[in-house]
Amino acid sequence: MSNQEHTGTGQILLEQFVKVDVPELKKIHKSVSEGQKLSAGQLEVMKRYLEESHALSKFVHEFPEYEDIVMGSIEVYHEITEMALKNEGG
């Protein structure tokens, strides 16, 4: 893969993250903050997000305009896991 292809791939992945994953994380955050437990589907989204965030980390330095969004989303992920554990009684 050429550097240009690598850069293009990174930008596409980051854009998709912002358009698809961030809104989904916000929905999950809202539901657990209201005391709901994570559904199986939400757990799958969280698992996918964790895997994707590792892949995105190598592209963020190339696109600093996405850094705040990605880093903020990581904080939201941690908040979701903490609240979900409390909602489960743990």
PDB file of C-alpha atoms in Angstrom:
ATOM      1  CA  MET A   1       0.000   0.000   0.000  1.00  0.00           C
ATOM      2  CA  SER A   2       1.437   3.349  -0.988  1.00  0.00           C
ATOM      3  CA  ASN A   3       1.656   6.234   1.462  1.00  0.00           C
ATOM      4  CA  GLN A   4      -1.133   8.014  -0.402  1.00  0.00           C
ATOM      5  CA  GLU A   5      -3.384   4.933  -0.186  1.00  0.00           C
ATOM      6  CA  HIS A   6      -2.530   4.593   3.514  1.00  0.00           C
ATOM      7  CA  THR A   7      -3.458   8.230   4.098  1.00  0.00           C
ATOM      8  CA  GLY A   8      -6.695   7.879   2.116  1.00  0.00           C
ATOM      9  CA  THR A   9      -7.653   4.774   4.043  1.00  0.00           C
ATOM     10  CA  GLY A  10      -6.984   6.537   7.325  1.00  0.00           C
ATOM     11  CA  GLN A  11      -9.125   9.494   6.388  1.00  0.00           C
ATOM     12  CA  ILE A  12     -12.007   7.254   5.306  1.00  0.00           C
ATOM     13  CA  LEU A  13     -11.825   5.270   8.544  1.00  0.00           C
ATOM     14  CA  LEU A  14     -11.765   8.426  10.652  1.00  0.00           C
ATOM     15  CA  GLU A  15     -14.684   9.947   8.763  1.00  0.00           C
ATOM     16  CA  GLN A  16     -16.691   6.747   9.191  1.00  0.00           C
ATOM     17  CA  PHE A  17     -15.819   6.728  12.883  1.00  0.00           C
ATOM     18  CA  VAL A  18     -17.179  10.265  13.275  1.00  0.00           C
ATOM     19  CA  LYS A  19     -20.336   9.608  11.244  1.00  0.00           C
ATOM     20  CA  VAL A  20     -21.221   6.120  12.518  1.00  0.00           C
ATOM     21  CA  ASP A  21     -19.406   5.187  15.709  1.00  0.00           C
ATOM     22  CA  VAL A  22     -19.541   8.454  17.637  1.00  0.00           C
ATOM     23  CA  PRO A  23     -23.342   8.797  17.335  1.00  0.00           C
ATOM     24  CA  GLU A  24     -23.762   5.137  18.318  1.00  0.00           C
ATOM     25  CA  LEU A  25     -21.528   5.619  21.355  1.00  0.00           C
ATOM     26  CA  LYS A  26     -23.582   8.657  22.350  1.00  0.00           C
ATOM     27  CA  LYS A  27     -26.777   6.580  22.193  1.00  0.00           C
ATOM     28  CA  ILE A  28     -25.220   3.859  24.326  1.00  0.00           C
ATOM     29  CA  HIS A  29     -23.904   6.448  26.781  1.00  0.00           C
ATOM     30  CA  LYS A  30     -27.379   7.938  27.111  1.00  0.00           C
ATOM     31  CA  SER A  31     -29.011   4.567  27.778  1.00  0.00           C
ATOM     32  CA  VAL A  32     -26.523   3.480  30.455  1.00  0.00           C
ATOM     33  CA  SER A  33     -26.618   6.932  32.076  1.00  0.00           C
ATOM     34  CA  GLU A  34     -30.387   6.371  32.407  1.00  0.00           C
ATOM     35  CA  GLY A  35     -29.671   3.154  34.319  1.00  0.00           C
ATOM     36  CA  GLN A  36     -30.190   0.641  31.526  1.00  0.00           C
ATOM     37  CA  LYS A  37     -28.009  -2.427  31.142  1.00  0.00           C
ATOM     38  CA  LEU A  38     -26.042  -2.989  27.959  1.00  0.00           C
ATOM     39  CA  SER A  39     -27.796  -5.202  25.436  1.00  0.00           C
ATOM     40  CA  ALA A  40     -25.976  -7.883  23.473  1.00  0.00           C
ATOM     41  CA  GLY A  41     -26.030  -5.574  20.439  1.00  0.00           C
ATOM     42  CA  GLN A  42     -24.569  -2.707  22.420  1.00  0.00           C
ATOM     43  CA  LEU A  43     -21.840  -4.989  23.730  1.00  0.00           C
ATOM     44  CA  GLU A  44     -20.973  -5.886  20.132  1.00  0.00           C
ATOM     45  CA  VAL A  45     -20.807  -2.187  19.216  1.00  0.00           C
ATOM     46  CA  MET A  46     -18.512  -1.565  22.180  1.00  0.00           C
ATOM     47  CA  LYS A  47     -16.273  -4.477  21.184  1.00  0.00           C
ATOM     48  CA  ARG A  48     -16.103  -3.242  17.579  1.00  0.00           C
ATOM     49  CA  TYR A  49     -15.380   0.286  18.764  1.00  0.00           C
ATOM     50  CA  LEU A  50     -12.489  -0.911  20.917  1.00  0.00           C
ATOM     51  CA  GLU A  51     -10.973  -2.808  17.989  1.00  0.00           C
ATOM     52  CA  GLU A  52     -11.443   0.143  15.629  1.00  0.00           C
ATOM     53  CA  SER A  53      -9.975   2.632  18.061  1.00  0.00           C
ATOM     54  CA  HIS A  54      -6.719   0.695  18.040  1.00  0.00           C
ATOM     55  CA  ALA A  55      -6.654   0.804  14.241  1.00  0.00           C
ATOM     56  CA  LEU A  56      -7.470   4.525  14.226  1.00  0.00           C
ATOM     57  CA  SER A  57      -4.687   5.406  16.638  1.00  0.00           C
ATOM     58  CA  LYS A  58      -2.103   5.050  13.878  1.00  0.00           C
ATOM     59  CA  PHE A  59      -3.957   7.559  11.674  1.00  0.00           C
ATOM     60  CA  VAL A  60      -4.778  10.288  14.188  1.00  0.00           C
ATOM     61  CA  HIS A  61      -1.314  11.851  13.985  1.00  0.00           C
ATOM     62  CA  GLU A  62      -1.820  12.273  10.226  1.00  0.00           C
ATOM     63  CA  PHE A  63      -5.193  13.976  10.758  1.00  0.00           C
ATOM     64  CA  PRO A  64      -4.919  16.056  13.924  1.00  0.00           C
ATOM     65  CA  GLU A  65      -8.373  17.532  13.334  1.00  0.00           C
ATOM     66  CA  TYR A  66      -9.784  14.158  14.463  1.00  0.00           C
ATOM     67  CA  GLU A  67      -7.650  13.836  17.578  1.00  0.00           C
ATOM     68  CA  ASP A  68     -10.079  15.542  19.987  1.00  0.00           C
ATOM     69  CA  ILE A  69     -12.990  13.489  18.693  1.00  0.00           C
ATOM     70  CA  VAL A  70     -11.134  10.184  18.987  1.00  0.00           C
ATOM     71  CA  MET A  71      -9.694  11.008  22.412  1.00  0.00           C
ATOM     72  CA  GLY A  72     -13.078  12.254  23.662  1.00  0.00           C
ATOM     73  CA  SER A  73     -14.704   9.071  22.444  1.00  0.00           C
ATOM     74  CA  ILE A  74     -12.215   7.007  24.393  1.00  0.00           C
ATOM     75  CA  GLU A  75     -13.276   8.892  27.524  1.00  0.00           C
ATOM     76  CA  VAL A  76     -16.941   8.220  26.675  1.00  0.00           C
ATOM     77  CA  TYR A  77     -16.105   4.526  26.213  1.00  0.00           C
ATOM     78  CA  HIS A  78     -14.626   4.414  29.721  1.00  0.00           C
ATOM     79  CA  GLU A  79     -17.640   6.234  31.155  1.00  0.00           C
ATOM     80  CA  ILE A  80     -19.958   3.738  29.470  1.00  0.00           C
ATOM     81  CA  THR A  81     -18.085   0.754  30.884  1.00  0.00           C
ATOM     82  CA  GLU A  82     -18.071   2.228  34.398  1.00  0.00           C
ATOM     83  CA  MET A  83     -21.788   3.050  34.323  1.00  0.00           C
ATOM     84  CA  ALA A  84     -22.648  -0.308  32.757  1.00  0.00           C
ATOM     85  CA  LEU A  85     -20.835  -2.118  35.561  1.00  0.00           C
ATOM     86  CA  LYS A  86     -22.785  -0.107  38.148  1.00  0.00           C
ATOM     87  CA  ASN A  87     -26.024  -0.848  36.306  1.00  0.00           C
ATOM     88  CA  GLU A  88     -25.198  -4.556  36.487  1.00  0.00           C
ATOM     89  CA  GLY A  89     -24.783  -4.202  40.241  1.00  0.00           C
ATOM     90  CA  GLY A  90     -21.011  -4.462  40.212  1.00  0.00           C
TER      91      GLY A  90
END
